[in-house]
Coordinates of C-alpha atoms in Angstrom, one line a residue:
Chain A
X127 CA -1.5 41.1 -19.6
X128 CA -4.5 40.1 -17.8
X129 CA -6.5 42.4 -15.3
X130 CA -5.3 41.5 -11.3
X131 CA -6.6 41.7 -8.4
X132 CA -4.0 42.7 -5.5
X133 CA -4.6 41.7 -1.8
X134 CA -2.2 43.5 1.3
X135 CA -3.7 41.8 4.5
X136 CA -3.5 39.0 5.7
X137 CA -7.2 38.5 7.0
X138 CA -8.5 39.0 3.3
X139 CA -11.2 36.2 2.8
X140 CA -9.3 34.7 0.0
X141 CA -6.0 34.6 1.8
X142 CA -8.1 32.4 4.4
X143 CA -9.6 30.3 1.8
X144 CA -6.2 29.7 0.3
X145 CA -4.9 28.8 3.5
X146 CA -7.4 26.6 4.5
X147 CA -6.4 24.3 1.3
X148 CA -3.9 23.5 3.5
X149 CA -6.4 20.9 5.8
X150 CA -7.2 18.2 4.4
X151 CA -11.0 18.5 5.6
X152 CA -11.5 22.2 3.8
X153 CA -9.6 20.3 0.9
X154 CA -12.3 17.6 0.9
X155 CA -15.3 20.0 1.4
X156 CA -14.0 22.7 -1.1
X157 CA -12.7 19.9 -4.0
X158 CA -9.8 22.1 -4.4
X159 CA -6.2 22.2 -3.9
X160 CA -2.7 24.0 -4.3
X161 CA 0.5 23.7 -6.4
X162 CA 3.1 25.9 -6.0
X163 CA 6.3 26.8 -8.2
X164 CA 6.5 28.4 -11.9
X165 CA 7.5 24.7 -13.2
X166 CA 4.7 22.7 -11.1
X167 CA 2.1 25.1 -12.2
X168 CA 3.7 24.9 -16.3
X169 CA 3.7 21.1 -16.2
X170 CA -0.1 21.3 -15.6
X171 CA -1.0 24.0 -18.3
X172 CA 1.0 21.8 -20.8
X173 CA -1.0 19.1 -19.6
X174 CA -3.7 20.7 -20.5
X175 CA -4.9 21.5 -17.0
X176 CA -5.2 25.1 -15.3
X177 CA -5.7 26.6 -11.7
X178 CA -9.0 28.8 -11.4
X179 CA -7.2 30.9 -9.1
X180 CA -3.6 32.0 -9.7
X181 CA -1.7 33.9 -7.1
X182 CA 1.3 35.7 -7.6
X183 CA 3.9 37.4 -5.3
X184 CA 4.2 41.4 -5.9
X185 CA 7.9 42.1 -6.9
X186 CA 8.6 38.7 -8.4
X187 CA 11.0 38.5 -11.4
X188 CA 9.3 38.2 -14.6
X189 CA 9.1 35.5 -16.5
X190 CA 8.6 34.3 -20.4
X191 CA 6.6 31.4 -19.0
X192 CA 4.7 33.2 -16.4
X193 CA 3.2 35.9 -18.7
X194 CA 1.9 33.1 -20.7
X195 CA 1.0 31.3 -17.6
X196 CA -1.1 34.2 -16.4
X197 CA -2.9 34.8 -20.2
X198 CA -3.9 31.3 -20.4
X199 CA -5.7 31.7 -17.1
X200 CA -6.7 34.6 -17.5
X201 CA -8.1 33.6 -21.1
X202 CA -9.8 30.6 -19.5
X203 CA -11.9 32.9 -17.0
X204 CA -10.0 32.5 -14.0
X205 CA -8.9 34.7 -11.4
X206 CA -5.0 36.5 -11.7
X207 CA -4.1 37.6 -7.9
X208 CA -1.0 39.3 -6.6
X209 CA -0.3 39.6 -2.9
X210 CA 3.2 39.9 -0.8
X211 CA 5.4 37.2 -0.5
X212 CA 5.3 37.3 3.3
X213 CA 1.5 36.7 2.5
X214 CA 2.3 33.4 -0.1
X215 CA 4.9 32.1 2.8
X216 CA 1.7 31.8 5.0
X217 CA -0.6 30.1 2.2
X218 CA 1.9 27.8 1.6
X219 CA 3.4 26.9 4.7
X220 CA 6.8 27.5 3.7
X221 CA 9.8 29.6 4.8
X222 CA 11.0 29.8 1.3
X223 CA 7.8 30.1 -0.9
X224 CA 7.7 29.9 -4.7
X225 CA 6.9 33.3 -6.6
X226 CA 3.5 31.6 -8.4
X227 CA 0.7 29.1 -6.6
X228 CA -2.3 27.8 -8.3
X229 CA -5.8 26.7 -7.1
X230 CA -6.6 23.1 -9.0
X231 CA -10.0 21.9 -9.1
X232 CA -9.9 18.3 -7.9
X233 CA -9.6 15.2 -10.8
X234 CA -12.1 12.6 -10.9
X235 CA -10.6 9.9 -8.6
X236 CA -13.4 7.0 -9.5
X237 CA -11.9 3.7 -11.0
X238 CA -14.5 3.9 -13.8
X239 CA -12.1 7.0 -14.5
X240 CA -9.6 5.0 -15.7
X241 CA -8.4 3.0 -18.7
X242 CA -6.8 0.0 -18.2
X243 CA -5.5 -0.4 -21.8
X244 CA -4.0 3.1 -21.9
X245 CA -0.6 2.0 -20.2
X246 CA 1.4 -1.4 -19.5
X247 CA 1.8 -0.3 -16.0
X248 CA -0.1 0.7 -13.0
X249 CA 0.8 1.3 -9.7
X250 CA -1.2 0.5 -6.4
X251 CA -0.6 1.3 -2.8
X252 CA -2.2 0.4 0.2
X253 CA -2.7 2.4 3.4
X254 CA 0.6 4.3 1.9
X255 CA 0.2 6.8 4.8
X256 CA 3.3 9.4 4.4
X257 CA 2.4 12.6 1.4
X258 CA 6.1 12.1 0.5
X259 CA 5.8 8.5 -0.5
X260 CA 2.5 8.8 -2.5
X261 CA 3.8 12.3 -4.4
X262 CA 7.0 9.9 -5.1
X263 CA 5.4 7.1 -6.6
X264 CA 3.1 9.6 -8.7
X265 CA 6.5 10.6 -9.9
X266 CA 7.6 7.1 -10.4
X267 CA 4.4 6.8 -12.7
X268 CA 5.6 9.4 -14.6
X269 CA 8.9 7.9 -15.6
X270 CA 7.9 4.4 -16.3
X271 CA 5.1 5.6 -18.5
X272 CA 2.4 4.4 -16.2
X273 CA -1.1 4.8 -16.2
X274 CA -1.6 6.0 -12.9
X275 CA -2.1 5.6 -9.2
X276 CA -4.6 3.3 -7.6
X277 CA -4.7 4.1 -3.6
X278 CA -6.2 1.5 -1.8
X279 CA -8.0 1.9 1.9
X280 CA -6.8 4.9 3.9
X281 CA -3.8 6.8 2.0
X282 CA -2.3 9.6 2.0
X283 CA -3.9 12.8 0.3
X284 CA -2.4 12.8 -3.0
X285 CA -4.0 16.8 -3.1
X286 CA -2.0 17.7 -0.2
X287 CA 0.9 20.3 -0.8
X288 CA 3.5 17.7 0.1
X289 CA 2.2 14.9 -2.0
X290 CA 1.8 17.4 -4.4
X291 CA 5.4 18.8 -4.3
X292 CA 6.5 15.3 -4.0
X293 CA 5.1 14.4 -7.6
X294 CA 7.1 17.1 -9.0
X295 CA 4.3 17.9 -11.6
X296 CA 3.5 14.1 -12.1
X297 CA -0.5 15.3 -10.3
X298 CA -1.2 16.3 -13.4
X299 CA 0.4 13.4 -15.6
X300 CA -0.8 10.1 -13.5
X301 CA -4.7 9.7 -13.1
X302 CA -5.5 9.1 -9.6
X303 CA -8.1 6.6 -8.3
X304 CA -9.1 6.1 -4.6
X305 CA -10.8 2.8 -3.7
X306 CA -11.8 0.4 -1.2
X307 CA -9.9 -3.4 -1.8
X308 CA -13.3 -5.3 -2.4
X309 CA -14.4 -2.4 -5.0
X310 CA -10.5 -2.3 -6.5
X311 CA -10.2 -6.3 -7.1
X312 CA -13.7 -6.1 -8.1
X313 CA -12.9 -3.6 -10.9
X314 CA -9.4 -5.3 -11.9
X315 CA -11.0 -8.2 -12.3
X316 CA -14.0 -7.3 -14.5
X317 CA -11.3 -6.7 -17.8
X318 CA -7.7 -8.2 -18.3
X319 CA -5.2 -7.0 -16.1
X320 CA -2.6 -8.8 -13.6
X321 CA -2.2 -8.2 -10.0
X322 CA 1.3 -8.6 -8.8
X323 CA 1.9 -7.7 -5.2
X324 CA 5.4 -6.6 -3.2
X325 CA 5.7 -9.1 -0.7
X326 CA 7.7 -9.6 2.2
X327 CA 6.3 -13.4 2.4
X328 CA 6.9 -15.3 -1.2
X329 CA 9.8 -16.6 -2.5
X330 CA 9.8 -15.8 -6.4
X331 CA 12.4 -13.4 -7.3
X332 CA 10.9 -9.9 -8.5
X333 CA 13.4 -10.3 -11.6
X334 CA 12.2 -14.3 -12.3
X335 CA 8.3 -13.4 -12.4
X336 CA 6.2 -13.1 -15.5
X337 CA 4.8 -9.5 -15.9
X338 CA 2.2 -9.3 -18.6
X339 CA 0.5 -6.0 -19.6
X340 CA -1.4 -4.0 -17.9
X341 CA 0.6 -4.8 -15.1
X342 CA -0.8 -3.6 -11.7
X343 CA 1.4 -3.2 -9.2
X344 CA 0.7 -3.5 -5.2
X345 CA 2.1 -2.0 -2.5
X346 CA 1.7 -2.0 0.8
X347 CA 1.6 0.2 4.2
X348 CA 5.1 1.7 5.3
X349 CA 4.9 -0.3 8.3
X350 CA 2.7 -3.3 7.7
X351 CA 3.3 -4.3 4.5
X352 CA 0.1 -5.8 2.4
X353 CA -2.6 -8.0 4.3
X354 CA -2.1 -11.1 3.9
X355 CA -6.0 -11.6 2.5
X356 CA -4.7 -8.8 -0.2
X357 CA -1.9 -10.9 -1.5
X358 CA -3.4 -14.2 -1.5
X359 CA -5.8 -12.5 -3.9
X360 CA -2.9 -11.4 -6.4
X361 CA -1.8 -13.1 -9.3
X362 CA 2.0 -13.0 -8.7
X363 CA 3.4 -12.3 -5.0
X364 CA 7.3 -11.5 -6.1
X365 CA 10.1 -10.0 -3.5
X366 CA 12.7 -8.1 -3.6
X367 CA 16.1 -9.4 -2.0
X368 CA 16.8 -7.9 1.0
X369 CA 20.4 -8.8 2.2
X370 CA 21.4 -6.6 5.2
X371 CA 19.3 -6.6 8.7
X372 CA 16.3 -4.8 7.5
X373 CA 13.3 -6.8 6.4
X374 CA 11.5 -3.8 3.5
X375 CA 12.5 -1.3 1.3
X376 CA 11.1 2.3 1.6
X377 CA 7.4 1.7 0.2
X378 CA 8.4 4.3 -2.8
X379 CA 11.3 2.5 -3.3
X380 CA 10.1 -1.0 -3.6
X381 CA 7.6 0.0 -6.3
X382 CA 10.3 2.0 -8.0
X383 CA 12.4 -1.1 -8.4
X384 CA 9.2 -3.1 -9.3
X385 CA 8.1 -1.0 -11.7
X386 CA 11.4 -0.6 -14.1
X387 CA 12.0 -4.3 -13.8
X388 CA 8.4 -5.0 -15.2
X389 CA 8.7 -1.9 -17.6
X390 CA 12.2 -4.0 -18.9
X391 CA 10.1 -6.9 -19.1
X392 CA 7.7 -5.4 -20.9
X393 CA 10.2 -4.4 -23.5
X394 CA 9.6 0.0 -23.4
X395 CA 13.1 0.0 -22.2
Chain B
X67 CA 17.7 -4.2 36.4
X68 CA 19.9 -2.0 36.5
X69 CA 19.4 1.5 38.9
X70 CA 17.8 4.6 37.3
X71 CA 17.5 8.1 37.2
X72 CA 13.8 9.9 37.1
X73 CA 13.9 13.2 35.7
X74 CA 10.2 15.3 36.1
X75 CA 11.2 18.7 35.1
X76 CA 11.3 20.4 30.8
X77 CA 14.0 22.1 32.8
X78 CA 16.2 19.5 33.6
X79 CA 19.8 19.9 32.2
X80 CA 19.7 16.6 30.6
X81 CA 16.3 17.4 29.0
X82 CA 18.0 20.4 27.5
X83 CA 21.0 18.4 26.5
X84 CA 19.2 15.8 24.5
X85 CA 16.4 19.0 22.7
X86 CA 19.6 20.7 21.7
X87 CA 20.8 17.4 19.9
X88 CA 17.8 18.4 17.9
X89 CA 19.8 21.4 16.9
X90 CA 23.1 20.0 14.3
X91 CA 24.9 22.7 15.0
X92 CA 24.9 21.2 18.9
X93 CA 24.8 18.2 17.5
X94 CA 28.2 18.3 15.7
X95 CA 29.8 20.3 19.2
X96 CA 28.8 17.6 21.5
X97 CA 29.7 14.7 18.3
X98 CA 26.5 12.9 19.7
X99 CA 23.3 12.0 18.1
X100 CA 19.6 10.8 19.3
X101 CA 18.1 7.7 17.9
X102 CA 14.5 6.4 19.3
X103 CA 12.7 3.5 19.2
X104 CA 12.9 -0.3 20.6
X105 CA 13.2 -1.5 17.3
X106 CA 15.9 1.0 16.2
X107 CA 17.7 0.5 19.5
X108 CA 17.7 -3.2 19.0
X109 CA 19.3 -3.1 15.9
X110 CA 22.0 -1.0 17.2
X111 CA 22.3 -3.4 20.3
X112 CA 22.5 -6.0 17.8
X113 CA 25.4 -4.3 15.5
X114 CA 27.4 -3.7 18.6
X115 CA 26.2 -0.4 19.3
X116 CA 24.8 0.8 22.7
X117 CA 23.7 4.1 23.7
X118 CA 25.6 6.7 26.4
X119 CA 22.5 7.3 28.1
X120 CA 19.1 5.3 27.4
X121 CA 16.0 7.2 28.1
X122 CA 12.6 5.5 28.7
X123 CA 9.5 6.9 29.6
X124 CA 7.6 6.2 32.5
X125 CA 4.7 4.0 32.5
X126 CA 5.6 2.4 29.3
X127 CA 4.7 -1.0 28.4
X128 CA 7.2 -3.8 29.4
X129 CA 9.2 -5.5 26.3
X130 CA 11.5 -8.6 27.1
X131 CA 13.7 -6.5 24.2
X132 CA 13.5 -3.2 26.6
X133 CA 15.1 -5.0 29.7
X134 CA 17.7 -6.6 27.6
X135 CA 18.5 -3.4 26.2
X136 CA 18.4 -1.5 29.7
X137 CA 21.0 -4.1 31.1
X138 CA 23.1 -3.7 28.1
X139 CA 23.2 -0.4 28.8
X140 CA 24.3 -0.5 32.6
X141 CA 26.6 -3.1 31.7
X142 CA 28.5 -0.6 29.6
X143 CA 28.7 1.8 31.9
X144 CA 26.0 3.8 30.2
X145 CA 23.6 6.3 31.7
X146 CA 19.5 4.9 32.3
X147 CA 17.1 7.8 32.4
X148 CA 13.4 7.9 32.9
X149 CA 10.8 10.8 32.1
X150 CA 7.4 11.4 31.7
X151 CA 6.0 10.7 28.1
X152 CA 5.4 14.3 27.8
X153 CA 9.3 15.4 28.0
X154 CA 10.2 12.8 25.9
X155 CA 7.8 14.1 23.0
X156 CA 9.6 17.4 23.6
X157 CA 13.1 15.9 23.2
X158 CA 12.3 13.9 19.9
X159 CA 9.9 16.6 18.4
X160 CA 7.3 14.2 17.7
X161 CA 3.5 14.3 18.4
X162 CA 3.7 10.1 19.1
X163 CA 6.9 9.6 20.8
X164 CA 8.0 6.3 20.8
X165 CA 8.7 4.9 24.8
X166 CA 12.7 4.9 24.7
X167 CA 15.2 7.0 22.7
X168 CA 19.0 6.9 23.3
X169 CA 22.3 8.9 22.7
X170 CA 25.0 7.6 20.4
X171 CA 28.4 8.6 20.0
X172 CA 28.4 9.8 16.2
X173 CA 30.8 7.4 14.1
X174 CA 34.0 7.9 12.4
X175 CA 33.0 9.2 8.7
X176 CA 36.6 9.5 7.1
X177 CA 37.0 7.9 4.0
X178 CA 40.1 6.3 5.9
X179 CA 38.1 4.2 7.8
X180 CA 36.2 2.1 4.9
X181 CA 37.1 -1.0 3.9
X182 CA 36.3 -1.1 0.3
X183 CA 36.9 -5.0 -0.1
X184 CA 34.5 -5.4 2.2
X185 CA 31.5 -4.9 0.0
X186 CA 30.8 -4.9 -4.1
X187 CA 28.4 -1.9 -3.8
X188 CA 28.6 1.2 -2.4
X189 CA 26.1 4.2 -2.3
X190 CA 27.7 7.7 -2.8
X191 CA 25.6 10.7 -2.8
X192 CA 26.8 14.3 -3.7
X193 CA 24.4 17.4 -1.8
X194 CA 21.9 15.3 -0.8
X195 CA 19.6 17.8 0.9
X196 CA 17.3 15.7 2.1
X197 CA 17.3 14.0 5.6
X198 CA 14.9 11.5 4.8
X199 CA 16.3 10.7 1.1
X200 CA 19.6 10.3 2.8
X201 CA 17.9 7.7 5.4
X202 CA 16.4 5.8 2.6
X203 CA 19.7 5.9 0.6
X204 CA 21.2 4.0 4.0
X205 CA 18.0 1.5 4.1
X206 CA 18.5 1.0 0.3
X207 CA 22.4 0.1 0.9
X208 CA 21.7 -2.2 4.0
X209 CA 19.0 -4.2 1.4
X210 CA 21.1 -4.4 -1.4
X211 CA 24.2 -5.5 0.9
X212 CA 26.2 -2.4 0.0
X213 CA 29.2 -1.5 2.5
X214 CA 27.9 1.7 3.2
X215 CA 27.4 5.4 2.1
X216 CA 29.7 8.3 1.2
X217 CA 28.5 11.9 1.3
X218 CA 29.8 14.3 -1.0
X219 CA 30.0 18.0 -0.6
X220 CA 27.5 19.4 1.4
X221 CA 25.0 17.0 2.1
X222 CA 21.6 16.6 5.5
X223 CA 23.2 15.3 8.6
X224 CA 22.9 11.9 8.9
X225 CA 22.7 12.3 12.6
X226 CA 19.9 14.1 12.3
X227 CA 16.7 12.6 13.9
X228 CA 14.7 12.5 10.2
X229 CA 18.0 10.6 8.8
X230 CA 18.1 8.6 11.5
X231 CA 14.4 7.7 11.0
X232 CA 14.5 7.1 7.9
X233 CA 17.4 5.0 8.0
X234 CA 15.3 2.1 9.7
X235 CA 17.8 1.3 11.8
X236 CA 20.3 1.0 8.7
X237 CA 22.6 4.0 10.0
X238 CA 24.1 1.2 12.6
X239 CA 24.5 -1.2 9.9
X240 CA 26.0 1.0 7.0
X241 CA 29.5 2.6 7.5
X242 CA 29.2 6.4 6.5
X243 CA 31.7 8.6 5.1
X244 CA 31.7 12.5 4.7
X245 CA 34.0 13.8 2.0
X246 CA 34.7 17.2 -0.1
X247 CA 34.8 15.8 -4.2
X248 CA 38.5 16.3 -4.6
X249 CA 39.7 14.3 -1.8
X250 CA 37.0 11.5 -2.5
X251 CA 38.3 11.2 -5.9
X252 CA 41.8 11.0 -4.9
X253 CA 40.5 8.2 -2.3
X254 CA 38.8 6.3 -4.7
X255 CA 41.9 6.2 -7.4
X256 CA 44.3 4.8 -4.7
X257 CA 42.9 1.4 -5.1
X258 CA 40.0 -0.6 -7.3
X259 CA 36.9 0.7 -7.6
X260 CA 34.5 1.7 -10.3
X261 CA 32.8 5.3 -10.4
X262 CA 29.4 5.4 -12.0
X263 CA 27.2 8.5 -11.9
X264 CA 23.2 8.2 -12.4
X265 CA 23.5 10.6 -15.4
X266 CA 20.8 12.7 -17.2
X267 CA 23.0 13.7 -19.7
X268 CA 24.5 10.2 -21.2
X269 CA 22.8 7.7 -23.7
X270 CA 24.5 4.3 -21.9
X271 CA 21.4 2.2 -20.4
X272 CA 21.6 1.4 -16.8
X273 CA 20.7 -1.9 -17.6
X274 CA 23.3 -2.0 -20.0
X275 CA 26.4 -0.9 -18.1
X276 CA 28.8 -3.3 -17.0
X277 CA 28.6 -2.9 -13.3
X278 CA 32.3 -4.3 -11.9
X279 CA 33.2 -5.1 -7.7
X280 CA 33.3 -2.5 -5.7
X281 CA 30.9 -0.2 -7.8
X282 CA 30.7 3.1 -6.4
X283 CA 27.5 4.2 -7.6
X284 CA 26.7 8.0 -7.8
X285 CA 23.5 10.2 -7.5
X286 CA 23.6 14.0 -7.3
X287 CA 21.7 16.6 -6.0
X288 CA 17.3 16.5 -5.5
X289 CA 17.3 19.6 -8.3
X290 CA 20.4 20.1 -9.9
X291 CA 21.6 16.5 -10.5
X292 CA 25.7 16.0 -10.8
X293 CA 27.9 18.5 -11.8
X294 CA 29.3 17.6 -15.0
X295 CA 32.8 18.1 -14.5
X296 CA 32.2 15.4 -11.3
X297 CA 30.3 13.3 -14.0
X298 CA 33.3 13.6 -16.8
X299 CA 35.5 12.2 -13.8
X300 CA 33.3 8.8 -13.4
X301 CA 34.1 5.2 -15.1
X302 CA 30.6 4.9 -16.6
X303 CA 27.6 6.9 -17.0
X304 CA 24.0 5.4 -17.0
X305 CA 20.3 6.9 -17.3
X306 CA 17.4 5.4 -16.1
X307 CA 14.8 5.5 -18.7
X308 CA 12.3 8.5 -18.2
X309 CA 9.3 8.0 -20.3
X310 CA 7.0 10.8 -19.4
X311 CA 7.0 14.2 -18.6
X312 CA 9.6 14.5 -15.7
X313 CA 13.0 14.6 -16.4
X314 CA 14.2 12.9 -13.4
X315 CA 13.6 10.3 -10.5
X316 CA 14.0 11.0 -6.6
X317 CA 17.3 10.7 -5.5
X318 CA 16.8 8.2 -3.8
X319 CA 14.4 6.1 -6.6
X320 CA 17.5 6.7 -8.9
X321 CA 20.2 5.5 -6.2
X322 CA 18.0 2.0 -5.2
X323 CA 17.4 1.4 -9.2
X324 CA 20.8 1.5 -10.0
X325 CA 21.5 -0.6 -6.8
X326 CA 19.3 -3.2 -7.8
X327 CA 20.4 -3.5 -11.1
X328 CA 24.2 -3.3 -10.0
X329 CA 23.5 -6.1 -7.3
X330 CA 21.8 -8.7 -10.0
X331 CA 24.6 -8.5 -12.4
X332 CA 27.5 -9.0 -10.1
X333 CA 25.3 -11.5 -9.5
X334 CA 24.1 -11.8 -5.6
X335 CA 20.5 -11.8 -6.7

């Protein structure tokens, strides 16, 4: 076991800090963020990713995964902290908190980060604006063996505790990349890859078009679907049917149904 | 135009009335249920549905849809309210209220009432915690023409204002059904229908299956999944590939995945 630290009040300076992850604007400024939950934060150390900070209720219920959890961070030089749970339910924002939380270290998020001929798939969203969405895509990602997630104009954090929560570990699984359009379509288009956007306006069937890898995958805004200057840039503009009243899918559901159509194309299924 | 009420006061009974159907517990004693929103409203005007009592605020923009909506509304005999934007932020909890909200009579959600001809898919979803997975299930069903969603066991409200939300209008197109396992079981064995569950545990791709009119198709729980004894009692179980490190989708990824798949081989794609 590691040496801890043990806070009891509620104005300790790190309790604000921690805290203070939750806004997006001390995220930003700080280049950190939280995870919560014993199988969140074991996801990332199997990934090969650990928090500098890890906080731990007093009076949890040990744990086989914890203890080695706690070693490895302790081993890597980072802080071990225990503090009340009443304490975690305020850091975390939640009624129910988890026993464990971990301060991450933001990734890279630079398109030169990525590489395109790591994975057949990719997915891309535009102005996706809700943390549920984005952390549901990431997890998406995950399943159809994707490379990542490309977030185009003003998104969602994908560091905020929902997105975060959302992904269900997949944070740590997907690289993340944050872009501008001119700068994304200017990258795409400087190696192989095809652009094939979710749209509301074209009429090939999303299970009649070509996908060829590395498939890049576009979605749009909850509400406004893609630009119509985005798509007309795309290589493929392919729909989903839509036979009831309503005129889209959930934005984490259309690329959900895009994604394991191309990843059946692509034959990995 | 029809003649309105002005109501200026938080303290206004019918202000209390409509924050308490906030609350489900009110919600289920008064069987009523708050939906905002022209568009939302106009989808329920166009399924047939009008509002008890229509609520707009004051000093809202004029909308041709609003005034056709309004005179629906006094045709019916229904109720037309005004308030201040303010009070109506407080009665749908949100920080951007949208200008009009309305009361519904909740809907009949016994299995009973379903026509199970009347559709080849149908959504079925067993403690579904989520309000806004639920919602999403119902937008998923309206897109892929399904007939409508049954709840199993304990499930989120439908009613509630995230469900409802989330639903994009689909909870006026979509029949809904509430049902404990046992007596949805014996339902669905009194006529045809085929029970497939979204299964972690079973080798049969989704893509696979043979999907046969009216597919009842199943997803469980956000973190347990299905039950197997509920599984064991189904006609066919399918996974959805999951190449990385998570072991499952959202609940509501899985349920559109299987939808869309199910909806191109009985073959209305």
């Amino acid at each position: 076991m590691a040496a801890r630290r043990t806070i009891t009040g509620f104005s300790n300076p790190l309790v604000k800090f921690l805290r203070s992850l939750r806004d997006k604007k001390h995220r930003k400024r700080e280049a950190r963020f939280l995870a919560e939950g014993l199988r969140l934060l074991t996801d990332a150390r199997e990934c090969g990713v650990l928090p500098e900070i890890l906080v731990m209720a007093t009076g949890r219920e040990a744990h086989p995964l914890l203890d080695t959890l706690e070693d490895a961070v302790a081993a890597a030089g980072g802080d071990v902290v225990e503090m009340d749970l009443d304490i975690l339910a305020k850091v975390t924002g939640k009624d129910n908190p988890q026993a464990v939380a971990g301060v991450f270290a933001e990734f890279d998020t630079r398109l030169a980060g990525l590489d395109r001929a790591a994975a057949p798939i990719w997915l891309v969203a535009q102005a996706l604006r809700d943390p549920g969405n984005l952390g549901t895509m990431l997890r998406t990602g995950d399943a159809v063996g994707a490379g990542g997630l490309i977030l185009i104009d003003d998104c969602a954090d994908p560091f905020s505790v929902e997105a975060v929560r959302a992904s269900m570990g997949a944070i740590f699984t997907q690289k993340l990349a944050m872009a501008r359009w001119d700068e994304f379509i200017a990258w795409l288009r400087s190696g192989p890859g095809q652009l094939v956007a979710a749209s509301l306006r074209d009429p090939m069937d999303y299970r009649a078009a070509p996908y060829a890898a590395p498939c890049f995958l576009l979605v749009g805004n909850e509400s406004q679907g893609l630009p119509e200057a985005y798509e007309a840039q795309c290589d493929l503009r392919v729909t989903i049917p839509m036979l009831g009243r309503a005129d889209s899918l959930n934005a984490a559901v259309a690329g959900a149904v895009l994604a394991y159509e191309a990843l059946a194309q692509l034959g990995k299924t």
